[in-house]
mmCIF file of C-alpha atoms and ligand atoms in Angstrom:
data_model
loop_
_atom_site.group_PDB
_atom_site.id
_atom_site.type_symbol
_atom_site.label_atom_id
_atom_site.label_comp_id
_atom_site.label_asym_id
_atom_site.label_seq_id
_atom_site.Cartn_x
_atom_site.Cartn_y
_atom_site.Cartn_z
ATOM 1 C CA UNK D 1 -60.034 20.507 -2.805
ATOM 2 C CA UNK D 2 -57.705 17.966 -4.530
ATOM 3 C CA UNK D 3 -54.199 17.526 -3.194
ATOM 4 C CA UNK D 4 -52.872 18.500 -6.560
ATOM 5 C CA UNK D 5 -54.687 19.850 -9.689
ATOM 6 C CA UNK D 6 -53.832 21.759 -12.875
ATOM 7 C CA UNK D 7 -54.260 25.518 -12.578
ATOM 8 C CA UNK D 8 -55.071 26.472 -16.228
ATOM 9 C CA UNK D 9 -54.989 30.248 -15.547
ATOM 10 C CA UNK D 10 -51.460 30.119 -14.362
ATOM 11 C CA UNK D 11 -50.331 26.961 -16.314
ATOM 12 C CA UNK D 12 -48.891 24.970 -13.554
ATOM 13 C CA UNK D 13 -49.503 22.320 -10.919
ATOM 14 C CA UNK D 14 -51.189 23.768 -7.824
ATOM 15 C CA UNK D 15 -50.492 21.524 -4.850
ATOM 16 C CA UNK D 16 -50.735 21.384 -1.055
ATOM 17 C CA UNK D 17 -47.372 22.077 0.326
ATOM 18 C CA UNK D 18 -47.219 19.090 2.756
ATOM 19 C CA UNK D 19 -43.887 20.056 4.226
ATOM 20 C CA UNK D 20 -45.911 22.869 6.060
ATOM 21 C CA UNK D 21 -48.575 20.716 7.514
ATOM 22 C CA UNK D 22 -49.947 20.663 10.150
ATOM 23 C CA UNK D 23 -49.024 24.243 11.229
ATOM 24 C CA UNK D 24 -49.976 25.819 7.948
ATOM 25 C CA UNK D 25 -52.359 24.756 5.220
ATOM 26 C CA UNK D 26 -50.759 26.496 1.952
ATOM 27 C CA UNK D 27 -50.807 25.628 -1.628
ATOM 28 C CA UNK D 28 -47.941 26.300 -3.910
ATOM 29 C CA UNK D 29 -47.793 26.489 -7.655
ATOM 30 C CA UNK D 30 -45.153 24.504 -9.764
ATOM 31 C CA UNK D 31 -44.941 26.088 -13.259
ATOM 32 C CA UNK D 32 -41.639 24.607 -14.311
ATOM 33 C CA UNK D 33 -40.122 21.078 -14.358
ATOM 34 C CA UNK D 34 -37.528 22.443 -11.865
ATOM 35 C CA UNK D 35 -40.047 23.449 -9.421
ATOM 36 C CA UNK D 36 -42.051 20.384 -9.699
ATOM 37 C CA UNK D 37 -38.954 18.068 -9.237
ATOM 38 C CA UNK D 38 -38.018 20.200 -6.204
ATOM 39 C CA UNK D 39 -41.476 19.744 -4.824
ATOM 40 C CA UNK D 40 -41.302 15.955 -5.365
ATOM 41 C CA UNK D 41 -37.810 15.550 -3.859
ATOM 42 C CA UNK D 42 -38.590 17.765 -0.834
ATOM 43 C CA UNK D 43 -41.957 16.012 -0.375
ATOM 44 C CA UNK D 44 -44.054 18.903 -0.668
ATOM 45 C CA UNK D 45 -46.126 16.466 -2.982
ATOM 46 C CA UNK D 46 -45.605 12.837 -1.857
ATOM 47 C CA UNK D 47 -47.366 9.321 -1.676
ATOM 48 C CA UNK D 48 -47.399 6.945 -4.402
ATOM 49 C CA UNK D 49 -50.672 7.836 -6.401
ATOM 50 C CA UNK D 50 -50.063 11.651 -5.885
ATOM 51 C CA UNK D 51 -46.668 11.152 -7.403
ATOM 52 C CA UNK D 52 -48.444 9.345 -10.386
ATOM 53 C CA UNK D 53 -50.472 12.430 -10.930
ATOM 54 C CA UNK D 54 -47.353 14.739 -10.445
ATOM 55 C CA UNK D 55 -45.455 12.641 -13.003
ATOM 56 C CA UNK D 56 -48.412 13.128 -15.505
ATOM 57 C CA UNK D 57 -48.492 16.841 -14.853
ATOM 58 C CA UNK D 58 -44.744 16.954 -15.275
ATOM 59 C CA UNK D 59 -44.959 15.900 -18.781
ATOM 60 C CA UNK D 60 -47.353 18.704 -19.522
ATOM 61 C CA UNK D 61 -44.732 21.198 -17.985
ATOM 62 C CA UNK D 62 -41.984 19.512 -19.959
ATOM 63 C CA UNK D 63 -43.908 20.048 -23.196
ATOM 64 C CA UNK D 64 -44.756 23.634 -22.490
ATOM 65 C CA UNK D 65 -41.222 24.298 -21.538
ATOM 66 C CA UNK D 66 -39.496 22.562 -24.540
ATOM 67 C CA UNK D 67 -41.575 24.487 -27.058
ATOM 68 C CA UNK D 68 -41.154 21.864 -29.648
ATOM 69 C CA UNK D 69 -37.372 20.891 -29.008
ATOM 70 C CA UNK D 70 -37.670 17.199 -28.904
ATOM 71 C CA UNK D 71 -34.432 16.624 -27.081
ATOM 72 C CA UNK D 72 -35.022 19.092 -24.515
ATOM 73 C CA UNK D 73 -38.698 17.570 -24.033
ATOM 74 C CA UNK D 74 -37.067 14.038 -23.463
ATOM 75 C CA UNK D 75 -34.347 15.433 -20.988
ATOM 76 C CA UNK D 76 -37.128 17.195 -18.972
ATOM 77 C CA UNK D 77 -39.460 14.147 -18.949
ATOM 78 C CA UNK D 78 -36.549 12.097 -17.740
ATOM 79 C CA UNK D 79 -35.922 14.431 -14.793
ATOM 80 C CA UNK D 80 -39.505 13.992 -13.611
ATOM 81 C CA UNK D 81 -39.505 10.306 -14.068
ATOM 82 C CA UNK D 82 -36.330 9.893 -11.992
ATOM 83 C CA UNK D 83 -37.123 12.545 -9.206
ATOM 84 C CA UNK D 84 -37.814 9.714 -6.737
ATOM 85 C CA UNK D 85 -36.972 5.977 -7.528
ATOM 86 C CA UNK D 86 -39.157 3.689 -5.204
ATOM 87 C CA UNK D 87 -42.825 4.447 -5.894
ATOM 88 C CA UNK D 88 -43.324 3.073 -9.380
ATOM 89 C CA UNK D 89 -46.363 5.117 -9.816
ATOM 90 C CA UNK D 90 -44.246 8.254 -10.678
ATOM 91 C CA UNK D 91 -42.898 6.596 -13.757
ATOM 92 C CA UNK D 92 -46.326 5.095 -14.452
ATOM 93 C CA UNK D 93 -47.808 8.540 -14.504
ATOM 94 C CA UNK D 94 -45.099 9.886 -16.784
ATOM 95 C CA UNK D 95 -45.485 7.109 -19.197
ATOM 96 C CA UNK D 96 -49.144 7.534 -19.526
ATOM 97 C CA UNK D 97 -49.048 11.225 -20.265
ATOM 98 C CA UNK D 98 -46.002 10.614 -22.629
ATOM 99 C CA UNK D 99 -47.920 8.215 -24.700
ATOM 100 C CA UNK D 100 -50.754 10.649 -24.966
ATOM 101 C CA UNK D 101 -48.332 13.475 -25.958
ATOM 102 C CA UNK D 102 -46.804 11.222 -28.677
ATOM 103 C CA UNK D 103 -50.173 10.162 -30.077
ATOM 104 C CA UNK D 104 -50.962 13.903 -30.297
ATOM 105 C CA UNK D 105 -48.929 13.975 -33.620
ATOM 106 C CA UNK D 106 -46.931 17.128 -33.195
ATOM 107 C CA UNK D 107 -45.311 19.341 -30.653
ATOM 108 C CA UNK D 108 -47.940 22.021 -30.880
ATOM 109 C CA UNK D 109 -50.652 19.524 -29.598
ATOM 110 C CA UNK D 110 -48.454 17.503 -27.047
ATOM 111 C CA UNK D 111 -49.114 19.681 -23.875
ATOM 112 C CA UNK D 112 -52.777 19.618 -24.442
ATOM 113 C CA UNK D 113 -52.953 15.958 -25.049
ATOM 114 C CA UNK D 114 -50.795 15.245 -21.982
ATOM 115 C CA UNK D 115 -52.951 17.444 -19.860
ATOM 116 C CA UNK D 116 -56.087 15.781 -21.053
ATOM 117 C CA UNK D 117 -54.504 12.417 -19.988
ATOM 118 C CA UNK D 118 -53.355 13.676 -16.619
ATOM 119 C CA UNK D 119 -56.793 15.045 -15.945
ATOM 120 C CA UNK D 120 -58.267 11.588 -16.648
ATOM 121 C CA UNK D 121 -55.610 9.908 -14.498
ATOM 122 C CA UNK D 122 -56.569 12.222 -11.540
ATOM 123 C CA UNK D 123 -60.370 11.457 -12.033
ATOM 124 C CA UNK D 124 -59.479 7.696 -12.256
ATOM 125 C CA UNK D 125 -57.396 7.971 -8.998
ATOM 126 C CA UNK D 126 -60.126 9.250 -7.017
ATOM 127 C CA UNK D 127 -62.538 6.706 -8.337
ATOM 128 C CA UNK D 128 -60.264 3.652 -7.674
ATOM 129 C CA UNK D 129 -59.608 4.875 -4.199
ATOM 130 C CA UNK D 130 -63.299 5.021 -3.648
ATOM 131 C CA UNK D 131 -63.726 1.545 -4.956
ATOM 132 C CA UNK D 132 -60.735 0.322 -2.573
ATOM 133 C CA UNK D 133 -62.753 2.050 0.234
ATOM 134 C CA UNK D 134 -65.817 -0.048 -0.407
ATOM 135 C CA UNK D 135 -63.903 -3.317 -0.917
ATOM 136 C CA UNK D 136 -61.613 -2.678 2.047
ATOM 137 C CA UNK D 137 -64.473 -1.614 4.304
ATOM 138 C CA UNK D 138 -65.691 -5.285 4.392
ATOM 139 C CA UNK D 139 -62.642 -6.312 6.321
ATOM 140 C CA UNK D 140 -63.471 -3.893 9.257
ATOM 141 C CA UNK D 141 -66.120 -4.120 11.901
ATOM 142 C CA UNK D 142 -68.033 -1.598 13.807
ATOM 143 C CA UNK D 143 -65.986 -0.727 16.735
ATOM 144 C CA UNK D 144 -62.543 -1.894 15.451
ATOM 145 C CA UNK D 145 -59.188 -0.169 16.194
ATOM 146 C CA UNK D 146 -57.026 -0.041 13.153
ATOM 147 C CA UNK D 147 -53.343 0.829 13.200
ATOM 148 C CA UNK D 148 -51.728 2.675 10.170
ATOM 149 C CA UNK D 149 -48.136 3.770 9.328
ATOM 150 C CA UNK D 150 -47.023 6.831 7.265
ATOM 151 C CA UNK D 151 -49.739 8.708 5.292
ATOM 152 C CA UNK D 152 -51.811 6.793 2.801
ATOM 153 C CA UNK D 153 -54.720 9.195 2.977
ATOM 154 C CA UNK D 154 -56.163 11.987 0.683
ATOM 155 C CA UNK D 155 -52.876 13.784 0.877
ATOM 156 C CA UNK D 156 -51.001 10.931 -0.586
ATOM 157 C CA UNK D 157 -53.364 10.548 -3.544
ATOM 158 C CA UNK D 158 -55.433 13.123 -5.548
ATOM 159 C CA UNK D 159 -58.281 12.635 -3.060
ATOM 160 C CA UNK D 160 -59.724 10.139 -0.491
ATOM 161 C CA UNK D 161 -56.633 7.911 0.059
ATOM 162 C CA UNK D 162 -55.802 4.250 -0.151
ATOM 163 C CA UNK D 163 -55.311 2.977 3.351
ATOM 164 C CA UNK D 164 -57.231 5.809 4.796
ATOM 165 C CA UNK D 165 -59.635 5.494 2.061
ATOM 166 C CA UNK D 166 -60.468 1.967 3.405
ATOM 167 C CA UNK D 167 -61.170 3.627 6.773
ATOM 168 C CA UNK D 168 -63.233 6.309 5.040
ATOM 169 C CA UNK D 169 -65.194 3.625 3.303
ATOM 170 C CA UNK D 170 -65.913 1.856 6.537
ATOM 171 C CA UNK D 171 -67.008 5.080 8.150
ATOM 172 C CA UNK D 172 -69.410 5.846 5.307
ATOM 173 C CA UNK D 173 -70.844 2.401 5.679
ATOM 174 C CA UNK D 174 -71.680 3.422 9.247
ATOM 175 C CA UNK D 175 -68.860 1.629 11.098
ATOM 176 C CA UNK D 176 -67.224 3.599 14.052
ATOM 177 C CA UNK D 177 -63.507 3.032 14.040
ATOM 178 C CA UNK D 178 -60.694 4.082 16.306
ATOM 179 C CA UNK D 179 -57.350 4.728 14.563
ATOM 180 C CA UNK D 180 -53.842 4.433 16.060
ATOM 181 C CA UNK D 181 -51.310 6.427 13.832
ATOM 182 C CA UNK D 182 -47.706 5.614 13.995
ATOM 183 C CA UNK D 183 -45.382 8.778 14.013
ATOM 184 C CA UNK D 184 -43.344 7.561 11.036
ATOM 185 C CA UNK D 185 -39.883 8.895 11.686
ATOM 186 C CA UNK D 186 -37.914 10.587 10.482
ATOM 187 C CA UNK D 187 -40.288 12.690 8.322
ATOM 188 C CA UNK D 188 -43.303 12.141 10.612
ATOM 189 C CA UNK D 189 -45.911 11.745 7.893
ATOM 190 C CA UNK D 190 -48.031 9.781 10.310
ATOM 191 C CA UNK D 191 -47.948 12.504 12.995
ATOM 192 C CA UNK D 192 -48.068 15.446 10.687
ATOM 193 C CA UNK D 193 -50.473 14.287 7.892
ATOM 194 C CA UNK D 194 -52.419 11.250 8.989
ATOM 195 C CA UNK D 195 -53.634 12.581 12.306
ATOM 196 C CA UNK D 196 -54.382 16.033 10.580
ATOM 197 C CA UNK D 197 -56.561 14.571 7.921
ATOM 198 C CA UNK D 198 -58.364 12.070 10.091
ATOM 199 C CA UNK D 199 -59.218 14.607 12.683
ATOM 200 C CA UNK D 200 -60.544 16.838 10.019
ATOM 201 C CA UNK D 201 -62.884 13.882 9.062
ATOM 202 C CA UNK D 202 -63.930 13.307 12.646
ATOM 203 C CA UNK D 203 -62.033 10.050 13.342
ATOM 204 C CA UNK D 204 -61.074 9.051 16.861
ATOM 205 C CA UNK D 205 -57.293 9.047 16.337
ATOM 206 C CA UNK D 206 -54.401 8.320 18.797
ATOM 207 C CA UNK D 207 -50.811 9.140 17.931
ATOM 208 C CA UNK D 208 -47.944 6.797 18.945
ATOM 209 C CA UNK D 209 -44.198 6.870 18.274
ATOM 210 C CA UNK D 210 -43.029 4.025 16.031
ATOM 211 C CA UNK D 211 -41.305 2.271 18.932
ATOM 212 C CA UNK D 212 -44.632 2.059 20.821
ATOM 213 C CA UNK D 213 -46.333 -0.072 18.042
ATOM 214 C CA UNK D 214 -45.129 -3.426 19.758
ATOM 215 C CA UNK D 215 -46.719 -2.564 23.033
ATOM 216 C CA UNK D 216 -49.913 -1.508 21.401
ATOM 217 C CA UNK D 217 -50.249 -4.632 19.205
ATOM 218 C CA UNK D 218 -49.485 -6.779 22.121
ATOM 219 C CA UNK D 219 -52.349 -5.252 24.119
ATOM 220 C CA UNK D 220 -54.865 -6.914 21.833
ATOM 221 C CA UNK D 221 -56.726 -3.522 21.155
ATOM 222 C CA UNK D 222 -55.820 -3.565 17.567
ATOM 223 C CA UNK D 223 -58.081 -5.486 15.093
ATOM 224 C CA UNK D 224 -55.920 -4.825 12.009
ATOM 225 C CA UNK D 225 -53.080 -3.033 10.664
ATOM 226 C CA UNK D 226 -53.786 -1.081 7.338
ATOM 227 C CA UNK D 227 -51.016 0.546 5.308
ATOM 228 C CA UNK D 228 -50.456 1.768 1.669
ATOM 229 C CA UNK D 229 -47.586 0.788 -0.766
ATOM 230 C CA UNK D 230 -45.138 2.465 -3.016
ATOM 231 C CA UNK D 231 -44.492 -0.626 -5.124
ATOM 232 C CA UNK D 232 -45.751 -4.193 -4.911
ATOM 233 C CA UNK D 233 -43.622 -7.053 -6.569
ATOM 234 C CA UNK D 234 -44.504 -10.633 -6.892
ATOM 235 C CA UNK D 235 -42.620 -11.152 -3.581
ATOM 236 C CA UNK D 236 -42.968 -8.047 -1.364
ATOM 237 C CA UNK D 237 -44.585 -4.779 -0.548
ATOM 238 C CA UNK D 238 -42.453 -1.661 -0.562
ATOM 239 C CA UNK D 239 -43.762 1.037 1.793
ATOM 240 C CA UNK D 240 -42.575 3.712 4.211
ATOM 241 C CA UNK D 241 -39.545 2.665 6.345
ATOM 242 C CA UNK D 242 -40.828 0.953 9.518
ATOM 243 C CA UNK D 243 -43.676 -0.987 7.655
ATOM 244 C CA UNK D 244 -41.613 -4.266 7.698
ATOM 245 C CA UNK D 245 -40.980 -4.004 11.492
ATOM 246 C CA UNK D 246 -44.669 -3.337 11.900
ATOM 247 C CA UNK D 247 -45.707 -6.282 9.744
ATOM 248 C CA UNK D 248 -43.282 -8.698 11.885
ATOM 249 C CA UNK D 249 -44.886 -7.368 15.067
ATOM 250 C CA UNK D 250 -48.376 -7.838 13.687
ATOM 251 C CA UNK D 251 -47.582 -11.472 12.792
ATOM 252 C CA UNK D 252 -46.126 -12.167 16.268
ATOM 253 C CA UNK D 253 -49.167 -10.728 17.830
ATOM 254 C CA UNK D 254 -51.696 -12.281 15.234
ATOM 255 C CA UNK D 255 -53.037 -8.999 14.114
ATOM 256 C CA UNK D 256 -53.983 -9.198 10.388
ATOM 257 C CA UNK D 257 -51.800 -7.054 8.036
ATOM 258 C CA UNK D 258 -53.586 -5.357 5.099
ATOM 259 C CA UNK D 259 -52.167 -3.340 2.288
ATOM 260 C CA UNK D 260 -54.365 -1.081 0.194
ATOM 261 C CA UNK D 261 -53.050 0.010 -3.235
ATOM 262 C CA UNK D 262 -54.260 0.484 -6.893
ATOM 263 C CA UNK D 263 -53.058 -1.840 -9.645
ATOM 264 C CA UNK D 264 -50.709 0.978 -10.873
ATOM 265 C CA UNK D 265 -48.603 0.206 -7.813
ATOM 266 C CA UNK D 266 -47.918 -3.212 -8.782
ATOM 267 C CA UNK D 267 -44.748 -4.098 -10.554
ATOM 268 C CA UNK D 268 -44.705 -7.727 -11.758
ATOM 269 C CA UNK D 269 -41.468 -7.262 -13.633
ATOM 270 C CA UNK D 270 -39.141 -6.873 -10.793
ATOM 271 C CA UNK D 271 -38.234 -9.153 -7.711
ATOM 272 C CA UNK D 272 -37.766 -7.150 -4.307
ATOM 273 C CA UNK D 273 -34.040 -7.361 -4.502
ATOM 274 C CA UNK D 274 -33.989 -5.362 -7.703
ATOM 275 C CA UNK D 275 -36.158 -2.394 -6.551
ATOM 276 C CA UNK D 276 -34.199 0.827 -5.916
ATOM 277 C CA UNK D 277 -34.808 2.062 -2.490
ATOM 278 C CA UNK D 278 -34.395 5.734 -1.947
ATOM 279 C CA UNK D 279 -31.655 6.741 0.646
ATOM 280 C CA UNK D 280 -32.544 10.285 1.792
ATOM 281 C CA UNK D 281 -30.272 13.061 3.219
ATOM 282 C CA UNK D 282 -28.361 12.441 6.493
ATOM 283 C CA UNK D 283 -29.761 15.922 7.755
ATOM 284 C CA UNK D 284 -33.098 14.270 8.275
ATOM 285 C CA UNK D 285 -31.488 12.396 11.157
ATOM 286 C CA UNK D 286 -29.141 14.986 12.274
ATOM 287 C CA UNK D 287 -31.732 17.642 13.005
ATOM 288 C CA UNK D 288 -35.010 17.876 14.609
ATOM 289 C CA UNK D 289 -36.359 20.911 12.962
ATOM 290 C CA UNK D 290 -33.736 23.642 13.871
ATOM 291 C CA UNK D 291 -32.454 21.599 16.848
ATOM 292 C CA UNK D 292 -29.399 19.286 16.465
ATOM 293 C CA UNK D 293 -30.362 15.602 17.082
ATOM 294 C CA UNK D 294 -27.023 13.909 16.707
ATOM 295 C CA UNK D 295 -23.322 14.855 16.329
ATOM 296 C CA UNK D 296 -22.230 15.806 12.869
ATOM 297 C CA UNK D 297 -19.483 13.032 12.680
ATOM 298 C CA UNK D 298 -21.835 10.132 13.099
ATOM 299 C CA UNK D 299 -22.580 7.815 10.144
ATOM 300 C CA UNK D 300 -26.185 7.791 9.076
ATOM 301 C CA UNK D 301 -28.187 5.269 7.275
ATOM 302 C CA UNK D 302 -31.602 6.718 5.960
ATOM 303 C CA UNK D 303 -33.573 4.525 3.726
ATOM 304 C CA UNK D 304 -36.933 6.057 2.930
ATOM 305 C CA UNK D 305 -38.639 2.494 2.267
ATOM 306 C CA UNK D 306 -38.535 -1.123 3.209
ATOM 307 C CA UNK D 307 -39.713 -4.294 1.780
ATOM 308 C CA UNK D 308 -42.240 -6.541 3.594
ATOM 309 C CA UNK D 309 -42.282 -10.161 2.232
ATOM 310 C CA UNK D 310 -45.729 -11.229 1.127
ATOM 311 C CA UNK D 311 -45.836 -14.028 3.666
ATOM 312 C CA UNK D 312 -46.435 -11.347 6.383
ATOM 313 C CA UNK D 313 -49.282 -9.776 4.527
ATOM 314 C CA UNK D 314 -52.731 -11.162 4.967
ATOM 315 C CA UNK D 315 -54.617 -9.180 2.340
ATOM 316 C CA UNK D 316 -54.081 -6.519 -0.302
ATOM 317 C CA UNK D 317 -56.996 -4.296 -1.207
ATOM 318 C CA UNK D 318 -57.189 -3.024 -4.943
ATOM 319 C CA UNK D 319 -59.885 -1.231 -6.843
ATOM 320 C CA UNK D 320 -60.851 -4.621 -8.368
ATOM 321 C CA UNK D 321 -61.217 -6.489 -5.086
ATOM 322 C CA UNK D 322 -59.240 -7.958 -2.082
ATOM 323 C CA UNK D 323 -56.395 -10.361 -2.811
ATOM 324 C CA UNK D 324 -55.255 -13.026 -0.352
ATOM 325 C CA UNK D 325 -52.776 -15.974 -0.420
ATOM 326 C CA UNK D 326 -51.723 -17.989 -2.201
ATOM 327 C CA UNK D 327 -49.805 -15.043 -3.528
ATOM 328 C CA UNK D 328 -48.548 -16.699 -6.780
ATOM 329 C CA UNK D 329 -52.284 -17.156 -7.799
ATOM 330 C CA UNK D 330 -53.208 -13.664 -6.752
ATOM 331 C CA UNK D 331 -50.431 -12.071 -8.749
ATOM 332 C CA UNK D 332 -51.514 -14.028 -11.768
ATOM 333 C CA UNK D 333 -54.909 -12.498 -11.248
ATOM 334 C CA UNK D 334 -53.230 -9.002 -10.895
ATOM 335 C CA UNK D 335 -51.451 -9.747 -14.297
ATOM 336 C CA UNK D 336 -54.758 -10.356 -15.975
ATOM 337 C CA UNK D 337 -56.368 -7.207 -14.651
ATOM 338 C CA UNK D 338 -53.264 -5.201 -15.766
ATOM 339 C CA UNK D 339 -53.590 -6.530 -19.265
ATOM 340 C CA UNK D 340 -57.349 -5.652 -19.405
ATOM 341 C CA UNK D 341 -56.746 -1.869 -18.653
HETATM 342 O O1 MRU Z 401 -41.867 9.250 1.391
HETATM 343 P P1 MRU Z 401 -43.478 9.288 1.139
HETATM 344 O O2 MRU Z 401 -44.110 10.239 2.142
HETATM 345 O O3 MRU Z 401 -43.775 9.699 -0.294
HETATM 346 O O4 MRU Z 401 -43.842 7.785 1.364
HETATM 347 C C1 MRU Z 401 -45.268 7.535 1.267
HETATM 348 C C2 MRU Z 401 -45.636 6.249 1.633
HETATM 349 O O5 MRU Z 401 -44.719 5.380 1.934
HETATM 350 C C3 MRU Z 401 -47.104 5.905 1.548
HETATM 351 O O6 MRU Z 401 -47.436 4.984 2.601
HETATM 352 C C4 MRU Z 401 -47.274 5.151 0.160
HETATM 353 O O7 MRU Z 401 -46.933 5.930 -0.814
HETATM 354 C C5 MRU Z 401 -48.792 4.828 -0.117
HETATM 355 S S1 MRU Z 401 -49.660 6.243 -0.336
HETATM 356 C C6 MRU Z 401 -51.255 5.986 -0.714
#
């Protein structure tokens, strides 16, 4: 079953509540813009491509809720678009469904047109992840150990995954892989989600804390690091906090560093220094579940993402193929691909 999908009987977005995993596998229904924005901000639905789909479905909810009131529709759409700032895919999903709604030529048809576009987007997401899987699989050999960070798997997409899609592609090509999953503090997407979905698929997976990555990379056991991305500019890859440190360690230990992301994650308009990085609530560091982790008075810094300069990246897998340095030339190719869509 897809990570998120439209429930036409109940008129809402039916999604896996990822805050409950791995203890409970439960789905929840978002039938208002409020509930969808809450689900996005609480990370019930998360991961750049899944946010793209959520953004598109958000336009459907906004059209249903606004009932022909254009001002209200615009305000609701804006709430979805700005629910989280770093993954460019969220705004891309909103834009795509919004254009379809506008083309529909009247409020009565807007929801229907946005929904048709959202469904197309979801089907495309699965198809492009599978394409990335087969391109990226060529970078991996039978017997390789791959390290990954955060969760860039089926749970972060409509289905199949980007970074974990590359691992799935290699497995489907008959290659046996071992995976090392970094825990990904503070919200532990690596521990809670990546190990969960890889074990479900029968991968050999080992969990480590983020601080163990250096030792493991130095051991020479890891053939490649493969991660996803939330936004790729001309100069950097934005991904879950900790990715930059991992890329530095990979460079020092001469382990190739690969990013897997669809073209909708590229943002050739902005430079890294202009990208808004989400800072999350201090409570995520002050508490470990229901247990206190630090004194209330302490100052907390909790950015959700970091920027990895392209000079630390060896390859980027897209649905069109694998990109490598020189990055100026590679980004010009991406620009052409984006225009053709
Ligand atoms: O805060 P999250 O869980 O939404 O962050 C997710 C990530 O950083 C993923 O690595 C990224 O979105 C790529 S998902 C295919």
